[in-house]
Tab-separated table of C-alpha atoms in Angstrom:
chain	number	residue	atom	x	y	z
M	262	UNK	CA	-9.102	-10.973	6.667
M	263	UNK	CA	-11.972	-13.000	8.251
M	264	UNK	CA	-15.334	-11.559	8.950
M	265	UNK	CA	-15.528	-10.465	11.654
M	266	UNK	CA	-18.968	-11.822	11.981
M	267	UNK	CA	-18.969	-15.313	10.013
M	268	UNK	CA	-15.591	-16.891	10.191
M	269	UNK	CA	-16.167	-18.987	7.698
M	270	UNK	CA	-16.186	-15.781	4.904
M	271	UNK	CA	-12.967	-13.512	4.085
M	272	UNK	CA	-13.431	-9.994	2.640
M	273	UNK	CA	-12.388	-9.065	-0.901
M	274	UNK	CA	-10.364	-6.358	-0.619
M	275	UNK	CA	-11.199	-4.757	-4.177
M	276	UNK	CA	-14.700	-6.361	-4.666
M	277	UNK	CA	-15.540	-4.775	-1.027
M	278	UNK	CA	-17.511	-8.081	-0.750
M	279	UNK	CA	-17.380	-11.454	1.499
M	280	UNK	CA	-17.386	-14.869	0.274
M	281	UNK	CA	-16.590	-18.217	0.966
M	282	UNK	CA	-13.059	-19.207	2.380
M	283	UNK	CA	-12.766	-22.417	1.001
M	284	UNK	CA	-12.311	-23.067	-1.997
M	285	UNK	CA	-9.942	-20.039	-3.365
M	286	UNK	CA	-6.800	-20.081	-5.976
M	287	UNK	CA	-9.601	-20.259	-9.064
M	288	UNK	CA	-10.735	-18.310	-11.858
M	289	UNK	CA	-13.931	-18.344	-10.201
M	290	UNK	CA	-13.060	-17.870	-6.651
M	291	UNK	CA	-10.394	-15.909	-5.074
M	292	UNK	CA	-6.450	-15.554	-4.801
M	293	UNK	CA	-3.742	-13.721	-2.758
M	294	UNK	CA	-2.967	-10.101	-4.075
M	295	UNK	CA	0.448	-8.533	-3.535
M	296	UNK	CA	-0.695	-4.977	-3.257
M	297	UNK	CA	3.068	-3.826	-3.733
M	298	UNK	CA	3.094	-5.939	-7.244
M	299	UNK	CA	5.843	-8.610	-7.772
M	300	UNK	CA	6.335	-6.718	-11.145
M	301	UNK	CA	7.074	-3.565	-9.441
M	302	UNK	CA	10.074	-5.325	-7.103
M	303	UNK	CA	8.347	-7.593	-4.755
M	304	UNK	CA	10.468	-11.002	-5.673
M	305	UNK	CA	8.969	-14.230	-5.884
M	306	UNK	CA	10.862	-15.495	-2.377
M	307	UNK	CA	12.172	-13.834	0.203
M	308	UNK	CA	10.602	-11.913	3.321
M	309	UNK	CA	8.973	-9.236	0.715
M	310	UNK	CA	6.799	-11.862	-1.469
M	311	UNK	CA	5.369	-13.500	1.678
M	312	UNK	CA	4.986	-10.106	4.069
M	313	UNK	CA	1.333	-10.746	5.174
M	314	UNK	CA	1.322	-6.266	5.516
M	315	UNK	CA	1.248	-6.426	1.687
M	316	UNK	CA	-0.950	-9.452	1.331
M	317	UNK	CA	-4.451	-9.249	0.554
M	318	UNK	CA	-7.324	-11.949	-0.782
M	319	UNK	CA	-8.826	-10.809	-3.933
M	320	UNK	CA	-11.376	-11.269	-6.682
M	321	UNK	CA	-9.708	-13.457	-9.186
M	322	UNK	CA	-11.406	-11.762	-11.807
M	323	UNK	CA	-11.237	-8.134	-10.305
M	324	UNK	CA	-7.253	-8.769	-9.371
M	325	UNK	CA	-6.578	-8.833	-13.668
M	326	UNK	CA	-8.665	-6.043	-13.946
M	327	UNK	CA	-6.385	-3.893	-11.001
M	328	UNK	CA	-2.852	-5.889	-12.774
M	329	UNK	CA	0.177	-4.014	-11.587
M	330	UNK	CA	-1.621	-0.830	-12.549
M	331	UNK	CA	-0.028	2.352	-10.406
M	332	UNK	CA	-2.604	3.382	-7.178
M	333	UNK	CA	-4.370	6.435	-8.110
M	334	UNK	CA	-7.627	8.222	-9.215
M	335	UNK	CA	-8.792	8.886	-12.217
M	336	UNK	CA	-7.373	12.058	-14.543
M	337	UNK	CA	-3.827	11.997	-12.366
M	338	UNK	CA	-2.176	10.880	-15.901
M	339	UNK	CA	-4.602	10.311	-18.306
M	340	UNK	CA	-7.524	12.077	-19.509
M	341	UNK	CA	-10.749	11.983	-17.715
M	342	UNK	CA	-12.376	10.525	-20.846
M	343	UNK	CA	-10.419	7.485	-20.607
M	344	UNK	CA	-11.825	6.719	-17.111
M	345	UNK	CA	-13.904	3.300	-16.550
M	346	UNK	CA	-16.206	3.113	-13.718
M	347	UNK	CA	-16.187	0.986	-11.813
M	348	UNK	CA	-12.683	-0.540	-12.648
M	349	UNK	CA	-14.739	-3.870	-13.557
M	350	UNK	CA	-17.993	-4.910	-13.310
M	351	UNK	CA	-17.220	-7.375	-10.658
M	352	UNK	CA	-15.959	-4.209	-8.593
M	353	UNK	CA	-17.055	-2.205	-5.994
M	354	UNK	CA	-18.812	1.093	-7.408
M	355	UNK	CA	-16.741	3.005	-5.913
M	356	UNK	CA	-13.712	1.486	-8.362
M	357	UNK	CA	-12.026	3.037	-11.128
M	358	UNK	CA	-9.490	2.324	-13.846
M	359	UNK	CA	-7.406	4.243	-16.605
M	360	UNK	CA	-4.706	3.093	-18.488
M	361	UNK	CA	-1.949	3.492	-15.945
M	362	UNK	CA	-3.652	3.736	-12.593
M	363	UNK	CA	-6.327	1.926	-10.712
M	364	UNK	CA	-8.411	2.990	-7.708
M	365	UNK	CA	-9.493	0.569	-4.956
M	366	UNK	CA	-12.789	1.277	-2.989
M	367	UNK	CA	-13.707	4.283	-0.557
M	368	UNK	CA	-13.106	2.129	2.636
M	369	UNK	CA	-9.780	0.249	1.282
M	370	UNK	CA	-7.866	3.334	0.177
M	371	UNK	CA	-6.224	3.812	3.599
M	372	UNK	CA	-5.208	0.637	3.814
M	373	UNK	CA	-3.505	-0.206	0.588
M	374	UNK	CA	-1.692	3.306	1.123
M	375	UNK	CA	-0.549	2.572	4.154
M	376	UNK	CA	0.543	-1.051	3.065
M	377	UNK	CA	2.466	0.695	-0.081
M	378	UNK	CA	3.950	3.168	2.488
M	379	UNK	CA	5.042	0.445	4.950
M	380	UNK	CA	6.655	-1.575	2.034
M	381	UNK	CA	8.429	0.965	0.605
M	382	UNK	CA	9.880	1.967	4.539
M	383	UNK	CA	10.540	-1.531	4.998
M	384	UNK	CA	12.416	-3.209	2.097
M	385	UNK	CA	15.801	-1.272	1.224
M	386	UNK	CA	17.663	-4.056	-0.709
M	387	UNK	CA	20.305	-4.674	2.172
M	388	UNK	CA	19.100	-8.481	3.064
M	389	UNK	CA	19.113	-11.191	0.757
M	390	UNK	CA	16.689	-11.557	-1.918
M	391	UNK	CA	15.258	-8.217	-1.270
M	392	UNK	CA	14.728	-5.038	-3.546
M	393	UNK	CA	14.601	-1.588	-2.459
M	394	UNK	CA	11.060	-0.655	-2.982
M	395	UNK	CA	10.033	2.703	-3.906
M	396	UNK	CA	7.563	4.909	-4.216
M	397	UNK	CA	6.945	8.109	-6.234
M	398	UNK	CA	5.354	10.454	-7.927
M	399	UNK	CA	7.428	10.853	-10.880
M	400	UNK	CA	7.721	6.783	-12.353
M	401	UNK	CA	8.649	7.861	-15.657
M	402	UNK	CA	11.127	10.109	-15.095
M	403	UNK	CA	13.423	7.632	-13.480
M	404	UNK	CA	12.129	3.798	-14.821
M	405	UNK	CA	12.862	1.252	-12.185
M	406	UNK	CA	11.238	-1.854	-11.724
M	407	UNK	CA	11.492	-1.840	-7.764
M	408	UNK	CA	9.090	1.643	-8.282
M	409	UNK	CA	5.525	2.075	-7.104
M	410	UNK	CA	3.343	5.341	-7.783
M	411	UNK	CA	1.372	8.032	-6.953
M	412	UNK	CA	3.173	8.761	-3.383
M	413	UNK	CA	1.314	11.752	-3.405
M	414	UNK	CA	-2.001	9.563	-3.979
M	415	UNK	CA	-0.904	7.513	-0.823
M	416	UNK	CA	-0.604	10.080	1.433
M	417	UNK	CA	-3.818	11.417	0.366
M	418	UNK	CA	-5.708	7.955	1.087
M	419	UNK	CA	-4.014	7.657	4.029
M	420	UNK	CA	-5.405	10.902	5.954
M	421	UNK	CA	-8.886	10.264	3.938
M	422	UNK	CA	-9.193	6.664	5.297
M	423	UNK	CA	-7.693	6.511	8.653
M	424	UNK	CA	-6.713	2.976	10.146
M	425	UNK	CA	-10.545	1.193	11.022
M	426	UNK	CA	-10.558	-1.025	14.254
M	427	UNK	CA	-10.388	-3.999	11.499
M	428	UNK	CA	-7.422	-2.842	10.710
M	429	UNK	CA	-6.142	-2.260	13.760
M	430	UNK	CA	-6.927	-5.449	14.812
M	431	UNK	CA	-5.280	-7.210	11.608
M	432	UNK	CA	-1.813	-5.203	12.207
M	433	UNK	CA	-1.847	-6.482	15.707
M	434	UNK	CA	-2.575	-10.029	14.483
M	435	UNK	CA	-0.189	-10.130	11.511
M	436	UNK	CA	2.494	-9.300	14.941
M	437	UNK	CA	1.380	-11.557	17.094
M	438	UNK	CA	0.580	-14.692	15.339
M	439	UNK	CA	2.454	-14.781	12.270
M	440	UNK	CA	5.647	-12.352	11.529
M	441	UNK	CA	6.538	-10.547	14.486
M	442	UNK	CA	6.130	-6.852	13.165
M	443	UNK	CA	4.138	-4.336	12.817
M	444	UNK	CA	2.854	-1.744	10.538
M	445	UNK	CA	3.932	1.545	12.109
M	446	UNK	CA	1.503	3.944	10.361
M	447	UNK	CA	-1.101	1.882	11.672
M	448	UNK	CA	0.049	2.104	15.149
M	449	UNK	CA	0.671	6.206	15.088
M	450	UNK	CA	-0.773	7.375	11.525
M	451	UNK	CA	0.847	10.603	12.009
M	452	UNK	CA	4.354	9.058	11.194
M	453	UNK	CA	3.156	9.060	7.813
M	454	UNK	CA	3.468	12.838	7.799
M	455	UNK	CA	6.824	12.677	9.813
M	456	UNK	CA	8.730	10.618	7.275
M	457	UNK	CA	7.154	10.741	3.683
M	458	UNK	CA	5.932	15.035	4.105
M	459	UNK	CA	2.657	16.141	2.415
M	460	UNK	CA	0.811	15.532	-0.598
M	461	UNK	CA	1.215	17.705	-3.449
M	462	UNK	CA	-1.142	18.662	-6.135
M	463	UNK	CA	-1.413	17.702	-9.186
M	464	UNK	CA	-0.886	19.844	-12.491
M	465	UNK	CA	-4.223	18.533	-13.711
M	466	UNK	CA	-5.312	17.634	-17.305
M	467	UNK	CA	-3.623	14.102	-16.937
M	468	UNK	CA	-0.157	15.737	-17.031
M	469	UNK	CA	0.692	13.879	-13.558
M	470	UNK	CA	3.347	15.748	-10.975
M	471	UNK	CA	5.584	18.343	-11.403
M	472	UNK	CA	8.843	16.402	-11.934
M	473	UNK	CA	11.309	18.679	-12.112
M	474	UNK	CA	14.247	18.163	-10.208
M	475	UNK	CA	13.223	21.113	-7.696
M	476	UNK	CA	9.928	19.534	-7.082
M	477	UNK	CA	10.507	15.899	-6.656
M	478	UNK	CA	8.510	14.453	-3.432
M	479	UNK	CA	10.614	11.697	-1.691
M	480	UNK	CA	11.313	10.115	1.745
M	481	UNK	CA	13.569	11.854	3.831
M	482	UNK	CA	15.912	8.794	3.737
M	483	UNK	CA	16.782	6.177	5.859
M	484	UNK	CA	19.561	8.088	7.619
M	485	UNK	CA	18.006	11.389	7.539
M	486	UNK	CA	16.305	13.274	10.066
M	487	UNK	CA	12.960	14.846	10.331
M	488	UNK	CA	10.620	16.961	12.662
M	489	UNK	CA	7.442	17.382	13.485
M	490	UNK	CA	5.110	16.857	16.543
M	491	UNK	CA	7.792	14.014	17.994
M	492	UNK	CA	10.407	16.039	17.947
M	493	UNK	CA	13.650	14.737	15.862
M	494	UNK	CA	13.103	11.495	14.839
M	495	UNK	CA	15.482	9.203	12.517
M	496	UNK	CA	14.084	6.811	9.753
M	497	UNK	CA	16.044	4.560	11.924
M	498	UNK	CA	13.918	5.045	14.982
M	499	UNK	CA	10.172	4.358	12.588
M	500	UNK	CA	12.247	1.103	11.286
M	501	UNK	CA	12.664	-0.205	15.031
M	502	UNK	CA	8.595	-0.260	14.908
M	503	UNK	CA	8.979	-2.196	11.707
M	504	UNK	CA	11.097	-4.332	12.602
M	505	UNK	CA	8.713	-5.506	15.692
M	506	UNK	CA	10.585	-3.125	18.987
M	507	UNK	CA	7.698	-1.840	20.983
M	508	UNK	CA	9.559	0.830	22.454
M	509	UNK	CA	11.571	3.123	20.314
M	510	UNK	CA	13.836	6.289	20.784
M	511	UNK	CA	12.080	9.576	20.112
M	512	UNK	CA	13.910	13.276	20.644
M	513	UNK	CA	11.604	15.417	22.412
């Protein structure tokens, strides 16, 4: 998260602003961001917590303003009236805030939905000190504290925003330098498509998703299988890219 330009600056992923490196963990300065909160099922140890995908360097000040608030924009499920723009005044303008949901700037949309995405592919609960992280459009109809919403808002960002050559380059260092894996939906955004489906729209008002049972948008599963422009492809097969495999099996 270095500029690219003065290495001695990081970029504030929900101020859209660089400062200073050094010094950071202070009210007036800034401090690592889980973008999949810790409150929401990211533990405090284990692989999840310290996943540099879901790691970002924030605002100090703009970080309690965004909380563990839900990813989404304004009027999804709450009145428009009880919109605040931007989200704080420390925020990029392009910021917003409701009760429930917050909304990060124009150019970091695509990549906290594709970090949310990746986390939610990723962590299933099988190792130790893990959750399975979720995401959804429907939180309230099923409470869970390993949940994360709007899915629908996610997939949305992600074809709005497609991966920048910082980001690029950032997935390819997190790999090579630090954990050893990558963020598929970086690597081939249209995987985002091939496992989570299409975004659906919303019933407007402030009244959210349809949740009924018959309209619930979730992930295919991690044994299922789905098509699309690859062919038949297994959860499985997206994980190997997670997991760090460079070449992966795809059904043509």
């Amino acid at each position: 998260d270095l500029d690219a330009v003065n290495g001695t600056h990081i970029h504030l992923v929900y101020r859209n602003a660089d400062v200073p490196k050094e010094p950071y963990g202070k009210a007036d300065t800034w401090n690592r961001e889980h973008v999949f909160p810790k409150s929401h099922g990211v533990g405090a140890s284990g692989p999840d917590h310290k996943d540099l995908h879901s790691l970002k360097p924030a605002d100090w000040s703009v970080n309690s303003a965004r909380s563990n608030r839900f990813f989404s924009s304004c009027g999804i499920t709450e009145p428009l009236k009880d919109c605040v723009v931007p989200a704080s005044a420390e925020t990029d303008a392009s910021t917003s805030r409701d009760v429930q949901t917050f909304m990060p700037p124009t150019n970091a949309r695509g990549d906290v939905a594709r970090s949310i995405l990746y986390m939610a592919l990723r962590y299933d609960g099988d190792a130790d000190y893990e959750e399975n992280l979720t995401i959804t459009d429907c939180p309230d109809e099923n409470p869970s504290d390993t949940e994360m919403a709007f899915l629908s808002q996610m997939l949305q960002w992600h074809m709005d925003d497609p991966p920048s050559a910082e980001e690029i380059q950032r997935n390819e260092n997190v790999c090579t330098h630090y954990q050893g894996n990558r963020n598929p939906f970086i690597d081939i955004p249209d995987l985002v498509a091939h496992y989570y489906g299409e975004p659906r729209t919303p019933l407007g008002d402030g009244l959210g998703y349809d949740c009924s049972t018959s309209n619930l948008l979730s992930a295919p599963g991690r044994n299922a299988t789905s098509t699309g422009i690859y062919g038949s492809l297994t959860a499985g097969g997206i994980m190997m890219l997670v997991q760090g495999f460079i070449v992966f099996l795809l059904v043509l």
